[in-house]
Structures are given as C-alpha cells and as structure tokens.
Short mmCIF file of C-alpha atoms in Angstrom, two decimals:
data_model
loop_
_atom_site.label_atom_id
_atom_site.label_comp_id
_atom_site.label_asym_id
_atom_site.label_seq_id
_atom_site.Cartn_x
_atom_site.Cartn_y
_atom_site.Cartn_z
CA MET A 1 133.48 99.88 90.93
CA ARG A 2 129.87 100.40 89.84
CA HIS A 3 127.62 97.35 89.57
CA VAL A 4 124.01 97.04 88.40
CA ILE A 5 121.73 94.65 90.31
CA SER A 6 118.16 93.71 89.40
CA ALA A 7 115.86 92.39 92.12
CA LEU A 8 112.37 91.03 91.61
CA VAL A 9 110.32 91.76 94.74
CA MET A 10 106.77 91.26 95.97
CA ASN A 11 104.51 94.19 95.15
CA GLU A 12 103.40 95.00 98.69
CA PRO A 13 103.88 97.82 101.23
CA GLY A 14 107.17 97.98 103.13
CA VAL A 15 109.41 96.21 100.60
CA LEU A 16 111.38 99.34 99.70
CA ALA A 17 111.88 100.13 103.39
CA HIS A 18 113.22 96.60 104.00
CA VAL A 19 115.73 96.86 101.16
CA ALA A 20 116.84 100.41 102.02
CA GLY A 21 117.14 99.43 105.67
CA MET A 22 119.39 96.50 104.80
CA PHE A 23 121.70 98.73 102.74
CA SER A 24 121.83 101.30 105.52
CA ALA A 25 122.49 98.74 108.26
CA ARG A 26 125.29 97.09 106.27
CA GLY A 27 126.83 100.36 105.12
CA PHE A 28 126.52 99.57 101.41
CA ASN A 29 126.82 102.58 99.09
CA ILE A 30 123.81 103.02 96.76
CA ASP A 31 124.44 105.15 93.68
CA SER A 32 120.82 104.88 92.49
CA LEU A 33 117.72 102.81 93.21
CA VAL A 34 114.69 102.61 90.93
CA VAL A 35 111.55 100.59 91.62
CA GLY A 36 108.52 100.12 89.40
CA ARG A 37 105.79 97.73 88.31
CA THR A 38 106.39 94.74 86.05
CA GLU A 39 104.26 92.76 83.60
CA ASP A 40 102.93 90.82 86.60
CA PRO A 41 100.95 92.98 89.10
CA ASN A 42 102.15 90.75 91.94
CA PHE A 43 105.79 91.80 91.45
CA SER A 44 107.88 94.97 91.25
CA ARG A 45 111.39 95.32 89.88
CA MET A 46 114.21 97.13 91.65
CA THR A 47 117.26 98.25 89.71
CA ILE A 48 120.07 99.10 92.11
CA VAL A 49 123.43 100.62 91.18
CA VAL A 50 126.02 100.08 93.90
CA ILE A 51 129.61 101.18 94.36
CA ALA A 52 131.37 98.04 95.55
CA ASP A 53 134.27 95.66 95.08
CA GLU A 54 133.74 91.97 94.28
CA ARG A 55 133.54 90.93 97.94
CA THR A 56 131.01 93.62 98.82
CA LEU A 57 128.96 92.83 95.71
CA ASP A 58 128.70 89.20 96.82
CA GLN A 59 127.52 90.33 100.26
CA VAL A 60 124.90 92.62 98.71
CA ARG A 61 123.49 89.73 96.66
CA LYS A 62 123.35 87.40 99.66
CA GLN A 63 121.77 89.96 101.98
CA LEU A 64 119.13 90.88 99.39
CA ALA A 65 118.27 87.21 98.88
CA LYS A 66 117.66 86.83 102.64
CA ILE A 67 114.82 89.36 102.60
CA VAL A 68 111.53 87.46 102.56
CA THR A 69 109.83 89.77 100.06
CA VAL A 70 112.71 89.52 97.55
CA VAL A 71 111.91 86.83 94.98
CA LYS A 72 115.06 86.84 92.83
CA VAL A 73 118.36 88.74 92.69
CA ARG A 74 120.70 89.05 89.73
CA ASP A 75 123.73 91.21 89.07
CA PHE A 76 124.80 92.03 85.53
CA LYS A 77 128.54 91.74 86.17
CA ASP A 78 129.07 89.02 83.56
CA THR A 79 125.84 89.51 81.59
CA PRO A 80 125.33 91.72 78.51
CA TYR A 81 122.54 94.16 79.31
CA VAL A 82 120.86 97.37 78.18
CA ALA A 83 120.69 100.26 80.67
CA ARG A 84 118.84 103.55 80.35
CA ASP A 85 118.47 106.69 82.44
CA LEU A 86 115.83 109.41 82.02
CA MET A 87 116.49 113.08 82.75
CA MET A 88 114.50 116.30 82.73
CA VAL A 89 116.53 119.51 82.80
CA LYS A 90 115.42 123.14 82.83
CA ILE A 91 117.79 125.57 81.09
CA SER A 92 118.00 129.35 81.03
CA ALA A 93 117.13 130.11 77.42
CA PRO A 94 116.73 133.77 76.42
CA PRO A 95 115.90 134.40 72.74
CA ALA A 96 119.58 134.91 71.89
CA THR A 97 120.62 131.34 72.84
CA ARG A 98 117.36 129.41 72.51
CA SER A 99 118.00 128.08 69.01
CA GLU A 100 121.48 126.86 70.03
CA ILE A 101 120.07 124.91 72.98
CA ILE A 102 117.31 123.35 70.85
CA GLU A 103 119.87 122.29 68.23
CA LEU A 104 122.04 120.77 70.96
CA ALA A 105 119.06 118.85 72.35
CA ASN A 106 118.26 117.52 68.87
CA LEU A 107 121.83 116.25 68.47
CA PHE A 108 121.40 114.21 71.66
CA ARG A 109 117.89 113.10 70.63
CA GLY A 110 116.32 115.08 73.42
CA HIS A 111 112.86 116.65 73.33
CA VAL A 112 111.70 120.10 74.39
CA VAL A 113 108.63 119.43 76.55
CA ASP A 114 108.00 122.95 77.86
CA VAL A 115 108.86 126.47 76.71
CA GLY A 116 108.91 129.47 79.03
CA GLN A 117 109.71 133.10 78.34
CA THR A 118 113.30 132.63 79.50
CA SER A 119 113.63 128.86 79.87
CA LEU A 120 113.39 125.49 78.14
CA LEU A 121 112.51 122.15 79.73
CA ILE A 122 114.22 119.25 77.96
CA GLU A 123 113.59 115.53 78.32
CA ILE A 124 116.33 113.10 77.33
CA SER A 125 117.01 109.40 77.88
CA GLY A 126 119.94 107.10 77.23
CA GLU A 127 123.03 105.70 78.86
CA GLU A 128 124.43 107.56 81.85
CA GLU A 129 127.52 108.69 79.94
CA LYS A 130 125.35 110.30 77.27
CA LEU A 131 123.32 112.23 79.84
CA ASP A 132 126.46 113.30 81.70
CA ALA A 133 127.97 114.66 78.48
CA PHE A 134 124.75 116.54 77.68
CA VAL A 135 124.73 118.14 81.13
CA GLU A 136 128.30 119.37 80.75
CA LEU A 137 127.46 121.02 77.42
CA LEU A 138 124.43 122.73 78.98
CA ARG A 139 126.24 124.16 82.00
CA PRO A 140 127.50 127.32 80.23
CA TYR A 141 123.88 128.25 79.41
CA GLY A 142 122.79 127.92 83.04
CA ILE A 143 121.02 124.88 84.48
CA ARG A 144 118.12 125.98 86.66
CA GLU A 145 116.84 122.58 87.72
CA MET A 146 117.50 118.93 86.94
CA ALA A 147 115.99 115.56 87.88
CA ARG A 148 117.08 112.04 86.90
CA THR A 149 115.22 108.78 87.42
CA GLY A 150 118.27 106.58 87.87
CA VAL A 151 119.25 103.52 85.88
CA ILE A 152 116.86 100.80 84.75
CA ALA A 153 118.35 97.73 83.07
CA MET A 154 117.42 94.45 81.40
CA PRO A 155 119.62 91.60 80.14
CA ARG A 156 120.01 91.22 76.39
CA GLY A 157 118.55 88.30 74.44
CA ALA A 158 116.13 85.74 75.83
CA SER A 159 117.54 85.95 79.36
CA SER A 160 115.25 87.55 81.94
CA VAL A 161 115.06 88.31 85.65
CA THR A 162 111.99 86.22 86.44
CA PRO A 163 111.40 83.29 88.77
CA GLY A 164 112.76 80.10 87.24
CA ALA A 165 110.53 77.12 86.53
CA GLU A 166 112.00 75.27 89.49
CA GLU A 167 111.00 78.15 91.74
CA ASP A 168 107.40 78.29 90.64
CA VAL A 169 104.78 76.87 92.97
CA LYS A 170 103.10 73.96 91.27
CA ALA A 171 99.59 72.91 92.08
CA ASP A 172 99.14 69.55 93.82
CA PRO A 173 97.66 66.83 91.62
CA ALA A 174 93.93 66.41 92.07
CA LYS A 175 92.99 63.71 94.52
CA PRO A 176 90.52 61.03 93.35
CA THR A 177 87.05 61.62 94.70
CA MET A 178 85.10 58.86 96.40
CA SER A 179 81.68 58.14 94.95
CA LYS A 180 78.82 58.69 97.33
CA PRO A 181 76.85 55.62 98.42
CA SER A 182 73.38 55.33 97.00
CA THR A 183 70.66 56.65 99.29
CA LYS A 184 67.92 54.65 97.62
CA ALA A 185 66.48 51.83 99.76
CA ALA A 186 66.73 48.38 98.27
CA LEU A 187 63.39 47.00 97.12
CA PRO A 188 62.38 43.75 98.85
CA THR A 189 62.52 40.72 96.57
CA LYS A 190 59.50 38.38 96.32
CA ARG A 191 60.19 34.88 97.71
CA GLN A 192 59.40 32.05 95.36
CA PRO A 193 57.28 29.17 96.90
CA THR A 194 58.92 25.79 97.39
CA GLN A 195 57.81 22.59 95.64
CA GLN A 196 56.26 21.25 98.86
CA GLU A 197 54.19 24.40 99.31
CA LEU A 198 52.94 24.13 95.75
CA GLU A 199 51.84 20.48 96.22
CA ALA A 200 50.07 21.29 99.51
CA THR A 201 48.09 24.11 98.01
CA PRO A 202 44.56 22.96 97.03
CA PRO A 203 43.58 23.63 93.45
CA GLY A 204 41.54 26.74 93.07
#
C-alpha cells in the first residue's frame, strides 16, 4: 500500500544522504522522494511516498525520527491532504497531429512550453492519477522523453507539519543584573568641636 510521509529536516549538507541511507539499510521501498526549501530557510521539507504495510510504515516513522537532522515526521494515513505531481513530457507532434495533442493538453489543463518542428513539450501538474491517465492518452502519438518531480503534499485546513510549540526552544528568562559599586571616594566629614574645646578657646 502506498503511503505519503512528510518530514521536516534541517537545511544542511548530508541530510538527504542520511535519509536515503536509512531507507537503503532497512530495505524500505521508496516510490518517490522530493526535497525542497520551506518558508523558514533553516528547514527543508521531504515528501516521501513509500510502498509499505502498516507495520513497515510504523518502522519508517520511527527510524526517520531517530535521525538527528530530522525535526518532525508525519504520515498522512489518517489525515486529509492535498497532493500534487509535476510532469514535463515531450511528444512527437508532426503538423498532422499537433492540433489534436494541443487540444488534449488543454483538456487536462496542461501547457505547451516549447514547440519544435516535429515535437511539443507539455507541462502538466495534478494528482498522480491524472498524470498517469494523460500519459496513457499520449502514448499512441509517441512519447520521446518524460520527467516527473514526484509527489509533494500538505495537510488540509489549519494543520501543518511544523515543530509544535512544546518543541520550540524557549529563551531563558533574563537574569537580574547586579549594580556596580560606586567608584567615587567618600568625602571626609568635618568634625564638630566639643563644648570643652569651645570653652578653652580664647576669644579672638
């Protein structure tokens, strides 16, 4: 069964190698893996599609969470989400069939991004099933080349794959500062004469 997993990871060298190495060492089957920047330059987001049963899916989550550079892991098994795939496909398109291919691309909300003398390059995005159906309709015309990005996904609604408040590092409260002692020397105070000294002093 196919499962979609989203992992928030640190944006630093070697993270992709760590994740891919874990999947390889454990023998997990990756259908697609996409990694890209997020709204925070310190983090990247990995969207991983795996072929696994429930037990294997649980192992994948736990093993991903053990990687130091992985901040948060979430699978969309029980979560409504939106998933999209992007594809570019180059089709043999002589003048006799070019209009048919363009009309077909328009029906699937695709866009012609390059026109050659005997070919068309079409860009299309959507759910995997939509792209698969488009590919099957294009095969009779002759597919010369095709590239797909793989699935990216986000949960619907206000839910998000970001570090929770309890996981955020909070700053320590500021410590009270001690006031510095005054460096000014105390002025000597003038001693007042006693009554006896006043009486003994001759009048001037």
